[in-house]
Amino acid sequence: MLAVSVFVSGRGSNLKALLESPELKNLIKITAVVGDKINCAAFDLARKFSIPVYSVGNKEGFVSFNELDKIFNELKIELIVLAGFLKLIPGDFVRSFRNRIINIHPALLPSFGGSGMYGMNVHRAVFESSAQVSGATVHFVDETYDTGKIIAQRCVDISELKSPEEIAEQVLKIEHQILPFVVEKIALGKIFVDNKRVRVES
Ligand code: GRF
């Protein structure tokens, strides 16, 4: 079983998709859920599944990223999944878990990413650009927002959609498929980085 931690900031529908994926049931165990808030809906979901939750940050009652690094070594966390986590992961922490942190982004990177590009900001920018397709991207996390190597992408035709909200709805459906897909591939040891590109074995 691959020991996984999921980082969240709000609703937790991607966490739910991972917890409920039949393919992941015997492959991974989510042993820590981390958020940048003291509480959020995703924490409630984690507690329902008896998963320990940690609030990370500099505020009182929160653990620091340094402390989290130690905790994760004790828990033997092998994969970190950012699923709607809004804060930038500090460089030291990224280097400590190099190529073991992935993020889901609700658009087709490298477009519509970067600082401030999260949630409805992304879908509004996509809508106003008049792009005809959008989608979801899962990528490795490096030291800056949304720039790590891309592992998988899926697109959706948005040419007939009438609002950013409609785009968000369609993209979220894809997120709930692509994230468990990538986590499954990682758990099965089917993702490689060679010749500067990520290769996903079928
Ligand atoms: C998702 O759209 C994710 O791609 C983005 O934030 C949203 C989180 O949704 N980065 P949820 O908390 O998983 O429901």
Coordinates of C-alpha atoms and ligand atoms in Angstrom, one line a residue:
M1 CA 0.0 0.0 0.0
L2 CA 1.3 3.4 -1.0
A3 CA 1.2 5.8 2.0
V4 CA -0.4 9.0 0.7
S5 CA -1.1 12.5 2.1
V6 CA -3.6 14.8 0.5
F7 CA -3.4 18.6 0.8
V8 CA -6.7 20.5 0.7
S9 CA -8.1 24.0 1.3
G10 CA -11.8 23.6 1.0
R11 CA -14.5 21.4 -0.3
G12 CA -12.5 18.2 -0.8
S13 CA -14.3 16.6 -3.8
N14 CA -11.0 15.4 -5.2
L15 CA -10.1 13.9 -1.8
K16 CA -13.5 12.2 -2.0
A17 CA -12.8 10.9 -5.5
L18 CA -9.5 9.3 -4.2
L19 CA -11.1 7.8 -1.1
E20 CA -14.0 6.3 -3.1
S21 CA -12.0 5.1 -6.1
P22 CA -12.4 1.3 -6.4
E23 CA -9.1 1.0 -8.3
L24 CA -7.2 2.7 -5.4
K25 CA -8.8 0.7 -2.6
N26 CA -6.1 -1.9 -2.4
L27 CA -3.3 0.2 -3.7
I28 CA -3.1 3.3 -1.5
K29 CA -3.8 4.4 2.1
I30 CA -4.4 8.0 2.8
T31 CA -2.7 8.4 6.2
A32 CA -2.7 12.2 6.5
V33 CA -4.8 15.1 5.3
V34 CA -3.2 18.5 5.5
G35 CA -4.9 21.9 5.1
D36 CA -4.0 25.6 5.4
K37 CA -7.0 26.3 7.5
I38 CA -8.0 25.3 11.0
N39 CA -11.1 23.6 9.6
C40 CA -12.7 23.0 6.2
A41 CA -15.2 20.6 4.6
A42 CA -12.4 18.4 3.4
F43 CA -11.2 18.0 7.1
D44 CA -14.7 16.8 8.0
L45 CA -14.6 14.2 5.3
A46 CA -11.1 13.0 6.4
R47 CA -12.4 12.7 10.0
K48 CA -15.3 10.5 8.7
F49 CA -12.7 8.2 7.3
S50 CA -10.7 8.4 10.6
I51 CA -7.7 10.1 8.8
P52 CA -5.6 12.4 11.0
V53 CA -5.7 16.1 9.9
Y54 CA -3.0 18.7 10.2
S55 CA -3.2 22.4 9.7
V56 CA 0.0 23.7 8.2
G57 CA 1.3 27.3 8.4
N58 CA 2.8 29.8 10.8
K59 CA -0.3 30.6 12.9
E60 CA -0.7 29.3 16.4
G61 CA -1.9 25.7 16.7
F62 CA -0.6 25.0 13.1
V63 CA 2.4 22.8 12.3
S64 CA 5.2 24.3 10.3
F65 CA 6.4 22.7 7.0
N66 CA 9.6 21.7 8.9
E67 CA 7.6 19.9 11.5
L68 CA 5.4 18.3 8.8
D69 CA 8.5 17.1 7.0
K70 CA 9.5 15.2 10.2
I71 CA 5.9 13.9 10.7
F72 CA 5.8 12.6 7.1
N73 CA 9.1 10.8 7.6
E74 CA 7.7 9.1 10.6
L75 CA 4.5 8.2 8.8
K76 CA 6.6 7.1 5.8
I77 CA 4.6 9.2 3.4
E78 CA 5.5 8.2 -0.2
L79 CA 3.3 10.5 -2.2
I80 CA 1.8 13.9 -1.6
V81 CA -1.3 15.0 -3.6
L82 CA -2.2 18.6 -3.7
A83 CA -6.0 18.7 -4.4
G84 CA -7.1 22.2 -4.2
F85 CA -4.4 23.3 -1.8
L86 CA -3.9 27.1 -2.3
K87 CA -0.6 27.9 -0.6
L88 CA 2.8 27.7 -2.3
I89 CA 4.8 24.7 -1.0
P90 CA 8.1 26.0 0.4
G91 CA 11.3 25.1 -1.6
D92 CA 12.9 23.0 1.2
F93 CA 9.8 20.9 1.5
V94 CA 9.6 20.4 -2.3
R95 CA 13.2 19.3 -2.4
S96 CA 12.6 16.9 0.5
F97 CA 9.9 15.2 -1.5
R98 CA 11.2 15.8 -5.0
N99 CA 9.0 14.0 -7.7
R100 CA 6.8 12.8 -4.9
I101 CA 4.4 15.8 -4.9
I102 CA 1.7 16.1 -7.5
N103 CA -0.9 18.8 -8.1
I104 CA -4.2 18.9 -9.9
H105 CA -4.9 22.1 -11.8
P106 CA -8.3 22.8 -13.3
A107 CA -7.1 24.0 -16.8
L108 CA -4.7 22.9 -19.5
L109 CA -1.3 24.0 -18.3
P110 CA 1.0 25.7 -19.2
S111 CA -1.9 28.1 -20.0
F112 CA -4.0 29.6 -17.2
G113 CA -1.7 28.7 -14.4
G114 CA 0.5 30.6 -11.9
S115 CA 0.0 32.8 -8.9
G116 CA -3.7 33.7 -8.3
M117 CA -4.9 31.2 -10.9
Y118 CA -7.0 29.0 -8.7
G119 CA -10.7 28.1 -8.4
M120 CA -13.1 30.3 -10.3
N121 CA -10.3 32.7 -11.3
V122 CA -9.0 30.0 -13.7
H123 CA -12.4 29.3 -15.2
R124 CA -13.2 33.0 -15.6
A125 CA -9.9 33.6 -17.4
V126 CA -10.6 30.6 -19.7
F127 CA -14.1 31.8 -20.4
E128 CA -13.0 35.3 -21.2
S129 CA -10.2 34.2 -23.4
S130 CA -12.8 32.5 -25.6
A131 CA -10.8 29.3 -25.5
Q132 CA -12.8 26.5 -27.1
V133 CA -11.3 23.7 -24.9
S134 CA -10.3 23.5 -21.3
G135 CA -9.5 20.5 -19.1
A136 CA -7.5 19.3 -16.1
T137 CA -3.8 18.8 -15.7
V138 CA -1.9 16.7 -13.1
H139 CA 1.7 17.6 -12.8
F140 CA 4.7 17.2 -10.5
V141 CA 5.2 20.1 -8.1
D142 CA 8.4 22.2 -8.2
E143 CA 9.3 25.4 -6.5
T144 CA 6.9 27.7 -8.4
Y145 CA 3.1 27.6 -9.1
D146 CA 2.0 25.2 -11.8
T147 CA 5.3 24.8 -13.6
G148 CA 6.4 21.2 -12.8
K149 CA 6.4 18.6 -15.5
I150 CA 3.0 17.5 -16.8
I151 CA 2.0 13.9 -16.1
A152 CA -1.5 13.7 -17.6
Q153 CA -4.1 16.0 -19.1
R154 CA -7.7 15.6 -20.3
C155 CA -9.7 18.1 -22.2
V156 CA -13.3 19.1 -22.5
D157 CA -15.0 20.9 -25.3
I158 CA -16.3 24.2 -23.9
S159 CA -17.3 25.8 -27.1
E160 CA -21.0 25.6 -26.3
L161 CA -20.7 26.5 -22.6
K162 CA -22.3 29.8 -21.4
S163 CA -20.4 30.7 -18.2
P164 CA -17.3 30.1 -16.1
E165 CA -19.5 28.1 -13.7
E166 CA -20.5 25.7 -16.5
I167 CA -16.8 25.2 -17.3
A168 CA -16.0 24.6 -13.7
E169 CA -18.7 21.9 -13.5
Q170 CA -17.4 20.1 -16.6
V171 CA -13.8 20.3 -15.6
L172 CA -14.4 19.0 -12.1
K173 CA -15.9 15.8 -13.6
I174 CA -12.7 15.3 -15.4
E175 CA -10.6 16.1 -12.4
H176 CA -12.3 13.3 -10.5
Q177 CA -11.2 10.8 -13.2
I178 CA -7.7 12.0 -14.0
L179 CA -6.5 12.3 -10.4
P180 CA -7.3 8.7 -9.3
F181 CA -5.9 7.6 -12.7
V182 CA -2.5 9.2 -12.1
V183 CA -2.3 8.1 -8.4
E184 CA -3.1 4.5 -9.6
K185 CA -0.2 4.7 -12.1
I186 CA 2.2 6.0 -9.5
A187 CA 1.1 3.3 -7.0
L188 CA 1.8 0.7 -9.8
G189 CA 5.2 2.2 -10.6
K190 CA 4.1 3.1 -14.1
I191 CA 5.3 6.7 -14.2
F192 CA 8.8 7.5 -15.3
V193 CA 10.7 10.7 -16.1
D194 CA 13.1 10.1 -19.0
N195 CA 14.5 12.2 -21.8
K196 CA 13.0 15.3 -20.1
R197 CA 9.5 14.0 -20.5
V198 CA 7.1 12.1 -18.3
R199 CA 6.1 8.7 -19.6
V200 CA 3.0 6.9 -18.3
E201 CA 3.0 3.2 -19.1
S202 CA -0.3 1.6 -20.0
Ligands
GRF1 C1 -10.2 21.9 -7.9 O1 -10.8 22.5 -9.0 C2 -8.7 21.8 -8.0 O2 -8.3 21.5 -9.3 C3 -8.4 23.2 -7.7 O3 -9.2 23.5 -6.6 C4 -10.4 22.8 -6.7 C5 -10.5 22.0 -5.4 O4 -11.7 21.3 -5.4 N1 -7.0 23.4 -7.6 P1 -12.0 20.2 -4.2 O5 -11.6 20.9 -2.9 O6 -11.2 19.0 -4.5 O7 -13.5 20.0 -4.3

